[in-house]
mmCIF file of C-alpha atoms and ligand atoms in Angstrom:
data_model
loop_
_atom_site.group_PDB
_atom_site.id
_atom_site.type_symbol
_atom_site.label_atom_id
_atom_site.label_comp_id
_atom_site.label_asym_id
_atom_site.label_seq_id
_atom_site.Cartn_x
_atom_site.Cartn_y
_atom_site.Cartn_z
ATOM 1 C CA UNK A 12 267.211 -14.970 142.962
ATOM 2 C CA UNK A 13 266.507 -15.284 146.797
ATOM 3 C CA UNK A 14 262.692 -15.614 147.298
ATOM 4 C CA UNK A 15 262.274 -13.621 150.179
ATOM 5 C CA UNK A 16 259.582 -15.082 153.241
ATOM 6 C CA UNK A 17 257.214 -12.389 154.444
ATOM 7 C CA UNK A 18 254.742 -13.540 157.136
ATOM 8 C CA UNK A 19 251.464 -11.755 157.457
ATOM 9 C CA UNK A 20 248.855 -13.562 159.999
ATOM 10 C CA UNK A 21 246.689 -10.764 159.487
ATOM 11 C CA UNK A 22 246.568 -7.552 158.021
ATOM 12 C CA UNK A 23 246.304 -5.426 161.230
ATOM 13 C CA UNK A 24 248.771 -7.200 163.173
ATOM 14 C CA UNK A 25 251.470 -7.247 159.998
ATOM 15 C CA UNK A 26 251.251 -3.745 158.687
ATOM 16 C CA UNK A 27 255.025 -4.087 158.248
ATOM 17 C CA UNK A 28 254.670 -7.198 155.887
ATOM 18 C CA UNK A 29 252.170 -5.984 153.819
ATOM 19 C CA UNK A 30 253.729 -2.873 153.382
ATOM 20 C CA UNK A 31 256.504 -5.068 151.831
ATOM 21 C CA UNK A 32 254.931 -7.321 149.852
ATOM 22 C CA UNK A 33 252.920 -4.163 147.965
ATOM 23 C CA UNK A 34 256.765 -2.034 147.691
ATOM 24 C CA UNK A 35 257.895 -5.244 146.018
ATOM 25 C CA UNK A 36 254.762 -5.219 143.586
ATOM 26 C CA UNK A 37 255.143 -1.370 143.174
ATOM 27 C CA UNK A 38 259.056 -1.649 141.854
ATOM 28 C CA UNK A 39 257.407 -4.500 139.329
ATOM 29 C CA UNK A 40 258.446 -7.605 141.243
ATOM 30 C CA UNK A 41 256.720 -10.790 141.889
ATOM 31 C CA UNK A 42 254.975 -11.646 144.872
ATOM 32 C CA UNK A 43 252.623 -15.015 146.347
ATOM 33 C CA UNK A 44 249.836 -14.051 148.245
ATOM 34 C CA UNK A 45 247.022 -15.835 149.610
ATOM 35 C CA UNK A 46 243.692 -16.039 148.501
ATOM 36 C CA UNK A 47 240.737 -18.092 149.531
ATOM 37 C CA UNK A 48 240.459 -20.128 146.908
ATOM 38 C CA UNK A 49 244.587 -20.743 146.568
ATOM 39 C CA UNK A 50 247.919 -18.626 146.240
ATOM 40 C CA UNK A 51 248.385 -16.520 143.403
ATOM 41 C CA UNK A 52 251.357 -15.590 141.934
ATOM 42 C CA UNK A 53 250.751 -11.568 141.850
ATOM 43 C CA UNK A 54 252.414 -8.463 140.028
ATOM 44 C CA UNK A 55 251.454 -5.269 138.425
ATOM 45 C CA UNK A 56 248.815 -5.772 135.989
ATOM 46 C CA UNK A 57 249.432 -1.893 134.700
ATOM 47 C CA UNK A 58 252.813 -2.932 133.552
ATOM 48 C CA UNK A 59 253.437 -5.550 130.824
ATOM 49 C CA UNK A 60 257.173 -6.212 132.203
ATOM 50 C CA UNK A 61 256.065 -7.340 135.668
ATOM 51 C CA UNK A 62 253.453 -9.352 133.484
ATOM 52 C CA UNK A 63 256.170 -11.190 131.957
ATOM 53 C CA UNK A 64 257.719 -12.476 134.806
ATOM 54 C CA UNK A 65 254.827 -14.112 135.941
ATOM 55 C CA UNK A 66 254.853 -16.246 132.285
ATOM 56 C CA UNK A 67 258.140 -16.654 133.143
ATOM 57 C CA UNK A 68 258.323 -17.887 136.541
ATOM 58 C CA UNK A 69 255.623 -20.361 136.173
ATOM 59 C CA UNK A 70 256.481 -21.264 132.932
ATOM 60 C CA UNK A 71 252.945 -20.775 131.788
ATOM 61 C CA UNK A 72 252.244 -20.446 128.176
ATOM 62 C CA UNK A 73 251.826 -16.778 126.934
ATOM 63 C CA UNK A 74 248.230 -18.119 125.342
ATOM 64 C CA UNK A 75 246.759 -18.726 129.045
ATOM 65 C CA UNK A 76 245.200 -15.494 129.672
ATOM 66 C CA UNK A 77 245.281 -14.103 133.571
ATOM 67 C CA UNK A 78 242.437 -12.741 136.467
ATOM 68 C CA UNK A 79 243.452 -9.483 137.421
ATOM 69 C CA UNK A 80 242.814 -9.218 141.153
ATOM 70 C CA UNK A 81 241.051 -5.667 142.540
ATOM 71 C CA UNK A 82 240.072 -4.660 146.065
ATOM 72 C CA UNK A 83 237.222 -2.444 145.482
ATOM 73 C CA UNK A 84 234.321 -1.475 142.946
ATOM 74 C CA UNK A 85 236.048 1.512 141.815
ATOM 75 C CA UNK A 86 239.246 -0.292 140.494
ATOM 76 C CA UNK A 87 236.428 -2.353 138.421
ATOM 77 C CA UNK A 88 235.923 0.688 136.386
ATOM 78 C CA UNK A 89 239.778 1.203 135.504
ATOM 79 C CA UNK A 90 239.881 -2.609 134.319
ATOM 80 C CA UNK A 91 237.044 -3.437 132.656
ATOM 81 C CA UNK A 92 235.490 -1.073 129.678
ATOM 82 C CA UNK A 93 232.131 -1.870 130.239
ATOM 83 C CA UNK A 94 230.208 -3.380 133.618
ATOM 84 C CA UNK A 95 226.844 -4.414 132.537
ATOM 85 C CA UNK A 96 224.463 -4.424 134.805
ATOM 86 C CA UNK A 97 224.834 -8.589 135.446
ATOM 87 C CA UNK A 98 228.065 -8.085 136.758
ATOM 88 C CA UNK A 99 227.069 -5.702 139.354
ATOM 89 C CA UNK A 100 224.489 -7.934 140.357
ATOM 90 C CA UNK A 101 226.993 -10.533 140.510
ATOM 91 C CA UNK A 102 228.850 -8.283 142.296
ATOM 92 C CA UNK A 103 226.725 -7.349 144.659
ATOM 93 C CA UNK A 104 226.194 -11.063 145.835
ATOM 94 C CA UNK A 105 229.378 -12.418 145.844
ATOM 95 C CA UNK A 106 232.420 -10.239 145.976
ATOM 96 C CA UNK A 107 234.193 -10.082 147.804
ATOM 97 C CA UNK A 108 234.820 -13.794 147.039
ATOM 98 C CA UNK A 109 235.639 -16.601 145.105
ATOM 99 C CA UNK A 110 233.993 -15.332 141.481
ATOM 100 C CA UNK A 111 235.520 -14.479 138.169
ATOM 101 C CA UNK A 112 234.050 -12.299 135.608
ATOM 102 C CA UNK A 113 235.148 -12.049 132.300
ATOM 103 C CA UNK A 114 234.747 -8.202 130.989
ATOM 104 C CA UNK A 115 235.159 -6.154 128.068
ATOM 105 C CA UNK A 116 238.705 -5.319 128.820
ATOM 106 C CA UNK A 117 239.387 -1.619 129.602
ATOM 107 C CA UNK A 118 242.338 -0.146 127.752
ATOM 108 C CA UNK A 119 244.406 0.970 130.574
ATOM 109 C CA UNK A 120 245.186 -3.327 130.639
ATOM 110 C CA UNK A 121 247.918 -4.488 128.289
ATOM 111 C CA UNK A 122 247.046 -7.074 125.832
ATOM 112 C CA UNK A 123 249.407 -9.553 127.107
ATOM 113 C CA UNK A 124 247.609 -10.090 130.335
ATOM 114 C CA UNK A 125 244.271 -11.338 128.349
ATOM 115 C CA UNK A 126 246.825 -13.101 125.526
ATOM 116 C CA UNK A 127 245.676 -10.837 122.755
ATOM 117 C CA UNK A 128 241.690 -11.289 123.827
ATOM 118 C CA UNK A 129 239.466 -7.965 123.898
ATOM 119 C CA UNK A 130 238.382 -9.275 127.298
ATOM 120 C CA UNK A 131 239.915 -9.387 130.840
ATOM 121 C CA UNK A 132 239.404 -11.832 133.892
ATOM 122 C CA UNK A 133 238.284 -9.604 137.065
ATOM 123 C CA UNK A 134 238.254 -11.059 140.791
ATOM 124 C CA UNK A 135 237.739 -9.020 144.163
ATOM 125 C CA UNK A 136 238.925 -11.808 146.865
ATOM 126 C CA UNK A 137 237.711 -11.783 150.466
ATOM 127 C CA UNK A 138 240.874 -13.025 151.731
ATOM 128 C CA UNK A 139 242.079 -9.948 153.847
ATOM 129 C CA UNK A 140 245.485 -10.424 153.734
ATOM 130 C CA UNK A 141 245.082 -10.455 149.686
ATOM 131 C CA UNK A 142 242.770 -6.536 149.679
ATOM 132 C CA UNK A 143 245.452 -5.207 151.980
ATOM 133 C CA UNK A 144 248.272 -5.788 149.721
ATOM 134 C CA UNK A 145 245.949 -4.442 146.702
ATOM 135 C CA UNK A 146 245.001 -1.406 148.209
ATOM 136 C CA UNK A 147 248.577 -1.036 150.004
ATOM 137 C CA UNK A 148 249.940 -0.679 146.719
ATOM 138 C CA UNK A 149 246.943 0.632 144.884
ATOM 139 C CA UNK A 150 247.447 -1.211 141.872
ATOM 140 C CA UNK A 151 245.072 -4.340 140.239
ATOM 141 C CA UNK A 152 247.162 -7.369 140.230
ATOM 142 C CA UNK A 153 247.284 -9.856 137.649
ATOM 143 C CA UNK A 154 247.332 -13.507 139.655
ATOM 144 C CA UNK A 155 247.662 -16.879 138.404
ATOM 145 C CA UNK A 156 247.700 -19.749 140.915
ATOM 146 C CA UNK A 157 251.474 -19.462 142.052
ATOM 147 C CA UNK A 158 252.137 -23.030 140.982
ATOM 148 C CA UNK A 159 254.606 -24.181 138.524
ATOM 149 C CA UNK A 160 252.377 -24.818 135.129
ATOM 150 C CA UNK A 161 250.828 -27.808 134.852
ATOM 151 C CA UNK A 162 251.395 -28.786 138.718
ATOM 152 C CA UNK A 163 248.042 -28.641 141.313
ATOM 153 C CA UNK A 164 247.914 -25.281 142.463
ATOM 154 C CA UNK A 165 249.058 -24.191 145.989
ATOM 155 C CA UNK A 166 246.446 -23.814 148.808
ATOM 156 C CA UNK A 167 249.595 -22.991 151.711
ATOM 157 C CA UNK A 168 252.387 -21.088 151.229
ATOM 158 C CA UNK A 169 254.841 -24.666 151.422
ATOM 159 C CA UNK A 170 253.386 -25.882 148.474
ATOM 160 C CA UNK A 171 254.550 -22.229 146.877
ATOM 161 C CA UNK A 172 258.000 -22.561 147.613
ATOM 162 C CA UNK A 173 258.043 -26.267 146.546
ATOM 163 C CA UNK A 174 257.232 -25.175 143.257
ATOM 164 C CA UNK A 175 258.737 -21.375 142.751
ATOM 165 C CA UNK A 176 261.353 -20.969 145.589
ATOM 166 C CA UNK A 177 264.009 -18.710 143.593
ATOM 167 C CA UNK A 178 262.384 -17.977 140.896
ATOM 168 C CA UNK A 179 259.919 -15.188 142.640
ATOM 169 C CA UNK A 180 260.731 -12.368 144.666
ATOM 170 C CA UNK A 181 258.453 -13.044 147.914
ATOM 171 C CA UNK A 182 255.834 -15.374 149.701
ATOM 172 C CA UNK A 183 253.628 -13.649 151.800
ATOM 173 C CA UNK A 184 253.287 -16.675 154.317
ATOM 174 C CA UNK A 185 250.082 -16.716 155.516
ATOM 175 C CA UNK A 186 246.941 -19.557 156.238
ATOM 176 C CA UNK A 187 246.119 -22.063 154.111
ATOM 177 C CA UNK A 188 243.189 -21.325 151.945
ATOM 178 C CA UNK A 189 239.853 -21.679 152.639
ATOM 179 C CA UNK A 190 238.446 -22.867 149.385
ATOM 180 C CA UNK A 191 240.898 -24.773 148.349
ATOM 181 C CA UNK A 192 239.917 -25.067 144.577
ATOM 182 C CA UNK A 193 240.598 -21.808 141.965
ATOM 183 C CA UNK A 194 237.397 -19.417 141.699
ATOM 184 C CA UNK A 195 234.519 -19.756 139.699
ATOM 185 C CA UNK A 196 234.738 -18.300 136.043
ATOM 186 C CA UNK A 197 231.617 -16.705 134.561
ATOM 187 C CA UNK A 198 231.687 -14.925 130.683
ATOM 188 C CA UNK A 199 229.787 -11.872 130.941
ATOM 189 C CA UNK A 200 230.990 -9.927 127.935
ATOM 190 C CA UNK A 201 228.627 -9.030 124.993
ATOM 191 C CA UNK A 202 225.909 -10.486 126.828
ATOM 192 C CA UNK A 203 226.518 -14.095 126.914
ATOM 193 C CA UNK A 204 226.589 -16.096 130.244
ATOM 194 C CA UNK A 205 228.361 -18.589 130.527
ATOM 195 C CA UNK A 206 230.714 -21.083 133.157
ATOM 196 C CA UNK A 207 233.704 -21.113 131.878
ATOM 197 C CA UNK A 208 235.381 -22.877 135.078
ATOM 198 C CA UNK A 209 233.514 -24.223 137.614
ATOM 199 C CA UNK A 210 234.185 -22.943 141.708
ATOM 200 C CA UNK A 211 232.508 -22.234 144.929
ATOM 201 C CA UNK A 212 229.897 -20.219 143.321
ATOM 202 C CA UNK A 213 228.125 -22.691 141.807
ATOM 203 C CA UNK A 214 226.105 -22.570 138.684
ATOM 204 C CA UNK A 215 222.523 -23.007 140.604
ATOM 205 C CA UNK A 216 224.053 -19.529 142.735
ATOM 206 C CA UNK A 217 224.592 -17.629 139.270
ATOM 207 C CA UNK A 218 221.220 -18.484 137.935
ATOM 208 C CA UNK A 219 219.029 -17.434 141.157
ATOM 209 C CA UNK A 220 220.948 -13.961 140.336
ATOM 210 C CA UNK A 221 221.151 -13.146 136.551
ATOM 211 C CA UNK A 222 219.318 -15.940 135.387
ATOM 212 C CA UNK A 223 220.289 -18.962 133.249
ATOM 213 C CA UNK A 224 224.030 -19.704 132.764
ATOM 214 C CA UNK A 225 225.220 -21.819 129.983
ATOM 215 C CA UNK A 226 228.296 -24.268 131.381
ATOM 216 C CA UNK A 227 230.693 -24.675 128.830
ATOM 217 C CA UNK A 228 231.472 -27.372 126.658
ATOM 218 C CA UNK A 229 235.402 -27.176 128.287
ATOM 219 C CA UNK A 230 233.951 -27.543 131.591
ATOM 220 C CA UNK A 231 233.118 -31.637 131.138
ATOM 221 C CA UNK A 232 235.470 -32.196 127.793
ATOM 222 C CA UNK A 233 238.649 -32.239 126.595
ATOM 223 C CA UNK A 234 239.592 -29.166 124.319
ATOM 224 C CA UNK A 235 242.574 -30.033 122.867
ATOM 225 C CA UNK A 236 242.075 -28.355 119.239
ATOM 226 C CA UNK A 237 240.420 -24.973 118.004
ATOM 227 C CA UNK A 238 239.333 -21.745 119.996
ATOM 228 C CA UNK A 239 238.425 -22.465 123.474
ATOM 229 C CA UNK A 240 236.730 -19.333 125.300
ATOM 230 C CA UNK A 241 238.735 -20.772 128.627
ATOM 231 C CA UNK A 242 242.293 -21.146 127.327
ATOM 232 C CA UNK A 243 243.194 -22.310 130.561
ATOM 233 C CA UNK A 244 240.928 -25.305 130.557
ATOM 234 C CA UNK A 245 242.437 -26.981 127.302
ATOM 235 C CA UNK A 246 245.809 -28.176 129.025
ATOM 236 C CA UNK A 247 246.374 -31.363 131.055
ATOM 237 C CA UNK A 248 246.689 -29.305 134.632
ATOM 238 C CA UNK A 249 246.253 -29.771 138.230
ATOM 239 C CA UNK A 250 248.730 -33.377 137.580
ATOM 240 C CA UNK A 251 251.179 -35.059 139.891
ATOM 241 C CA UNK A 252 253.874 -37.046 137.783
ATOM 242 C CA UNK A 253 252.245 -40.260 138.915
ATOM 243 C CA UNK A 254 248.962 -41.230 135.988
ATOM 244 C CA UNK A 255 245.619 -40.800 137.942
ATOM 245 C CA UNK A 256 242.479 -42.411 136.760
ATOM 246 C CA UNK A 257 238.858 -41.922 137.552
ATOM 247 C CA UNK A 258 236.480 -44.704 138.848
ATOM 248 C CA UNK A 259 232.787 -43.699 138.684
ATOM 249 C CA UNK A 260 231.202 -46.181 140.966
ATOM 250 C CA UNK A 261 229.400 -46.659 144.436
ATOM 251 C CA UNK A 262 231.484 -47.175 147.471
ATOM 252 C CA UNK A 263 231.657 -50.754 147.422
ATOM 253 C CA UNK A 264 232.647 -51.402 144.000
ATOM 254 C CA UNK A 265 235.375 -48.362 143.955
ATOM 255 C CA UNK A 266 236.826 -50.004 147.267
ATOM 256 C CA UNK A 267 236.961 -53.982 145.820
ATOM 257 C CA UNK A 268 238.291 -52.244 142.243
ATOM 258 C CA UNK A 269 241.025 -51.208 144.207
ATOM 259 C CA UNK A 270 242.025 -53.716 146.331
ATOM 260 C CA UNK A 271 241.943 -56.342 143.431
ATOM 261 C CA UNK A 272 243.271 -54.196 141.131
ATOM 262 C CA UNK A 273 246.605 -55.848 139.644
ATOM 263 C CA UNK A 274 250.157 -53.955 139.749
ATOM 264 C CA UNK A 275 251.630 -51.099 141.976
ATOM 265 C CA UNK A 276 247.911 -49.190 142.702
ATOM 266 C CA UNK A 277 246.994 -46.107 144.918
ATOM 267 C CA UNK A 278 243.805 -44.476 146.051
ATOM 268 C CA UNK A 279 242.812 -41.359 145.983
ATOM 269 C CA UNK A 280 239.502 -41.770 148.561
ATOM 270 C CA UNK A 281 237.148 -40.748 150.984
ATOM 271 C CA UNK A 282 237.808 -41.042 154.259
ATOM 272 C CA UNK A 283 235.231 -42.783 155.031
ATOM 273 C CA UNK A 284 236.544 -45.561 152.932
ATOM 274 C CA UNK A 285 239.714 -44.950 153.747
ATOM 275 C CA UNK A 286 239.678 -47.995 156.626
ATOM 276 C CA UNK A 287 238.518 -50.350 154.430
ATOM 277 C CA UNK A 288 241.280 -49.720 151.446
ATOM 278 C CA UNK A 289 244.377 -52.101 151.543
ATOM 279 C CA UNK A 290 246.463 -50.358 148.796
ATOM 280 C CA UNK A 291 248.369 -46.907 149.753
ATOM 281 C CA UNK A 292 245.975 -44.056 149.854
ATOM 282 C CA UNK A 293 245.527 -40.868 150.193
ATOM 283 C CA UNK A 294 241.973 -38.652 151.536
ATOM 284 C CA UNK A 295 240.532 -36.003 150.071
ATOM 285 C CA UNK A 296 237.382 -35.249 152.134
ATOM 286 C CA UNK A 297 234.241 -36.759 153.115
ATOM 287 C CA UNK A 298 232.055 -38.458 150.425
ATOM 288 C CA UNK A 299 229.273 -36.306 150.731
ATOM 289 C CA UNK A 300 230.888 -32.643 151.537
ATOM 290 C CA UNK A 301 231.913 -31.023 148.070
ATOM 291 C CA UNK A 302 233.467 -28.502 150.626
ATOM 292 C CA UNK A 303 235.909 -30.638 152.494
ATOM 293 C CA UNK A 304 236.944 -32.399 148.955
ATOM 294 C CA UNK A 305 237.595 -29.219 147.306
ATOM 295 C CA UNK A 306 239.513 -28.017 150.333
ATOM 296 C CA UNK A 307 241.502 -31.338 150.483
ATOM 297 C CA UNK A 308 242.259 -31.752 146.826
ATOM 298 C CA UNK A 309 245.123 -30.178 145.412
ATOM 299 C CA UNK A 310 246.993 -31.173 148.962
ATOM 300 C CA UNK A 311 246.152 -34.441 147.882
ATOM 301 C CA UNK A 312 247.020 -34.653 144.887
ATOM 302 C CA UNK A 313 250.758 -33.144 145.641
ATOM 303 C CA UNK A 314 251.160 -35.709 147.728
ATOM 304 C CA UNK A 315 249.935 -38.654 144.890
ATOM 305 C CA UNK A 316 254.164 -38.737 144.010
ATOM 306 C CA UNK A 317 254.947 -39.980 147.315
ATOM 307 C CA UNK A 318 252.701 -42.927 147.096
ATOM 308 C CA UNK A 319 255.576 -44.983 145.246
ATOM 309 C CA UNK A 320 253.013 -46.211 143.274
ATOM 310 C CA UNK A 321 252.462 -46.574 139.243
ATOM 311 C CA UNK A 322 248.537 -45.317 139.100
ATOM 312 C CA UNK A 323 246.181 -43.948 141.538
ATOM 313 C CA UNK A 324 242.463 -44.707 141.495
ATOM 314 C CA UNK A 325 240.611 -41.584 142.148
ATOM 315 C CA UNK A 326 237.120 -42.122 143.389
ATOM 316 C CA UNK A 327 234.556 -39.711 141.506
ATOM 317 C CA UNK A 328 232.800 -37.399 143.301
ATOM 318 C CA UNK A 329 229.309 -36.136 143.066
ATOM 319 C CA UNK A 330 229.238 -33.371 140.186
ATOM 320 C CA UNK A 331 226.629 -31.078 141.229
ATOM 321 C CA UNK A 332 227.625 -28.108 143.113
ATOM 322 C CA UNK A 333 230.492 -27.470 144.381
ATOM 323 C CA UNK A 334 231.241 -31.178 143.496
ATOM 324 C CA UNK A 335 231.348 -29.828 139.866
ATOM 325 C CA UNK A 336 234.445 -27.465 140.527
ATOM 326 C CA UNK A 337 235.800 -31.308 142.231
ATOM 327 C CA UNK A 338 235.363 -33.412 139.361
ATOM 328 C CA UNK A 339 236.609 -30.552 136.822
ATOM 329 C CA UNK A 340 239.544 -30.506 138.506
ATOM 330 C CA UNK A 341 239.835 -34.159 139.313
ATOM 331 C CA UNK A 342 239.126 -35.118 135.433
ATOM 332 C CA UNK A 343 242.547 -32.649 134.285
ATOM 333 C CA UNK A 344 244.327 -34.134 136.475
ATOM 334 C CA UNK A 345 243.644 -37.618 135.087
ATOM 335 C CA UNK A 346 243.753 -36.631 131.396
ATOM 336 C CA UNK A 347 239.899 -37.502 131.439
ATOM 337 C CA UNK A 348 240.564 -40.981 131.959
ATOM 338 C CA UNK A 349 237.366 -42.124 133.789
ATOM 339 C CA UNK A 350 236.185 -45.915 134.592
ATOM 340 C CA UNK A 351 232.797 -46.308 135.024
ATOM 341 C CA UNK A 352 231.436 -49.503 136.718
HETATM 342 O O1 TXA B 11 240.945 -18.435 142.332
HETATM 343 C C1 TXA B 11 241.571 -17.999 141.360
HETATM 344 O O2 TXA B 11 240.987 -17.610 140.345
HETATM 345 C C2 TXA B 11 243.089 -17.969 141.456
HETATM 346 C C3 TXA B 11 243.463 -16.967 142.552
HETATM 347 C C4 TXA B 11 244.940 -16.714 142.627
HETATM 348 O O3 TXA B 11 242.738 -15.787 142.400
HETATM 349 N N1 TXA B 11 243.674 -17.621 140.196
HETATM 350 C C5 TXA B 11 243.667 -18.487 139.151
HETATM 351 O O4 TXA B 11 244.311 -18.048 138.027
HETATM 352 O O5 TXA B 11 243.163 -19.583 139.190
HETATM 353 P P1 TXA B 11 244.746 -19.002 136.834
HETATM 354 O O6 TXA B 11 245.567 -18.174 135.963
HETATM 355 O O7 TXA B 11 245.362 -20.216 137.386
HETATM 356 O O8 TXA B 11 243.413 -19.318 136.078
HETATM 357 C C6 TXA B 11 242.787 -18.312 135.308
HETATM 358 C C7 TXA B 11 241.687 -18.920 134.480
HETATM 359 C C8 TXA B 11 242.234 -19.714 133.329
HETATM 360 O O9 TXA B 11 241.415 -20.841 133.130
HETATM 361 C C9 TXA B 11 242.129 -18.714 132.170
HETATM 362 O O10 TXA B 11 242.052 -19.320 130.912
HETATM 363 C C10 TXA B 11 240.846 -17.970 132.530
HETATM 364 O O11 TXA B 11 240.888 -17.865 133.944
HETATM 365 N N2 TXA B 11 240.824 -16.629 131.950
HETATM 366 C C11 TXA B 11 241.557 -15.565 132.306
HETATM 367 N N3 TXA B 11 241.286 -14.502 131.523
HETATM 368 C C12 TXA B 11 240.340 -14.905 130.647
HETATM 369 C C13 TXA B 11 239.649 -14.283 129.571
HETATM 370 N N4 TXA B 11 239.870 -13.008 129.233
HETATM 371 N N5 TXA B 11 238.745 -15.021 128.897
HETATM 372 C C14 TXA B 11 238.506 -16.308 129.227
HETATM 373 N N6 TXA B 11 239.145 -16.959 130.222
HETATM 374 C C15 TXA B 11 240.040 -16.271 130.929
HETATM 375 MG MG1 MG B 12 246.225 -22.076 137.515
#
């Protein structure tokens, strides 16, 4: 298939584009759209064929469950079967934006969007471009990250086509996102709490609203056996061919590991210490701004191939905050290999 290219800058300026992009979704097709935390890969989540073909096109297995994507309160109601009163707290704080909650799911919602689970994913994104298209077509939209499984996920619309060009039926071409790392995922349904994937919401945010959050075990281990209440979290993800491996250590000794470091050897730094690195490296952010190293990170790590080299040394970042949605990522990506000095 030809993956057709639909620019949309913004919403006002593009009417014609998003008018496209949300025809395409409304005939059951497949369409990348920008979010602020990264692309999704977007169709119909009303209508378990369109459903399929995202499976299909990113090769993602059928047990990963998807976030189905809404641009208003009222389209909450037709997803989820019940909204306690947490999630409209939640809500209330923080959509539109970058947060995740996991609902009783509401029977208009096939089964094979939540793999067979009696709950759903639900996200309202602030991205602008992303509510046009929903409310254009004025359908909730089940959206992965529109990456290829397994592969970092896509925060511009290049790294889209890189990994799905002919095998989707539009980009919507737009900025790169924002965010840069998926959204926070919070468990809300039969009143636990609990992280389930870590984001820009951070856990400390969720408390100082509904009050303590338990993080789950998936967010810090490996999950490889069992029932996992993230499927999504139990696969080696987020990887560029090339092994990565952790080193949990100050500046200094991350930067002499390095450099001594026997063999073909990367880095995967920040750029503060980038100067001071002698092997081939690549930045992702400044050492203390979670921010800029979840913006920078899945760029990063796309680029980790074109090192030429046979392992890249990650240096750890700092896991509270935001830096917690960093290292999450950071540790799939390396298989949890760490190396702490
Ligand atoms: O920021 C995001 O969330 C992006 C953009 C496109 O919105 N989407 C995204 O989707 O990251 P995906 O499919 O790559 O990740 C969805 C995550 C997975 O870890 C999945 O296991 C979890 O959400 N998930 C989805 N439905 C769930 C459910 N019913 N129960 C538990 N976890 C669920
Ligand atoms: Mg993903």
């Amino acid at each position: 298939m030809i993956t057709k290219r639909i620019t949309v800058n913004s919403p006002d300026a593009d009417k014609a584009g998003i008018a496209e992009a949300a025809e395409i979704l409304r005939r059951g097709g497949t369409v990348a759209i920008p979010t602020e935390t990264v692309y999704g890969l977007a169709a119909n989540a009303l209508e378990p064929n369109a459903v399929a073909k995202i499976f299909a096109a990113k090769g993602r297995p059928q047990d990963n469950p998807l976030i189905v994507h809404i641009a208003d309160l009222e389209m909450l109601y037709n997803v989820a079967a019940k909204v306690p009163e947490t999630a409209l707290k939640l809500a209330e704080k923080f959509w539109p934006g970058p947060l995740t909650m996991v609902l009783e799911r509401g029977e208009k919602i096939p089964g094979c969007i939540s793999a067979g689970l009696p709950t759903v994913a639900v996200r309202m994104p602030s991205n602008e471009v992303a509510r046009s298209i929903i409310r254009e077509c004025g359908l909730p939209l089940a959206a992965p990250s529109a990456n290829l499984s397994g592969s970092p996920s896509p925060t511009t619309a290049q790294h889209v086509l890189d990994d799905l060009d002919g095998r989707i039926d539009a980009v919507v071409m737009s900025d790169c996102s924002a965010v840069g790392v998926e959204s926070t995922v919070v468990l809300l349904a039969n009143g636990q709490q609990r992280l389930l994937r870590p984001g820009r919401v951070t856990p400390e945010e969720l408390s100082s609203v509904i009050g303590e959050v338990e993080i789950d075990s998936s967010v810090l281990t490996p999950h490889l056996n069992g029932a996992v209440s993230s499927p999504g979290m139990k696969y080696k993800h987020y990887s560029p061919k090339t092994k990565v491996v952790i080193i949990d250590a100050d500046a200094d000794k991350y930067i002499d590991y390095v450099n001594s470091a026997p063999g073909n050897v990367g880095a995967l730094c920040f750029s503060e210490e980038a100067a001071k690195v002698r092997v081939p490296c690549l930045e992702f952010g400044s050492a203390d701004d979670a921010l800029s190293q979840a913006h920078g990170l899945f760029s990063a790590l796309r680029e980790a191939d074109s090192l030429g080299v046979g392992v890249v040394y990650a240096h750890c970042p700092r896991r509270d905050g935001v830096g917690l949605a960093v290292y999450n990522r950071l540790l799939r990506a390396a298989a949890f290999e760490v190396i702490s000095l």
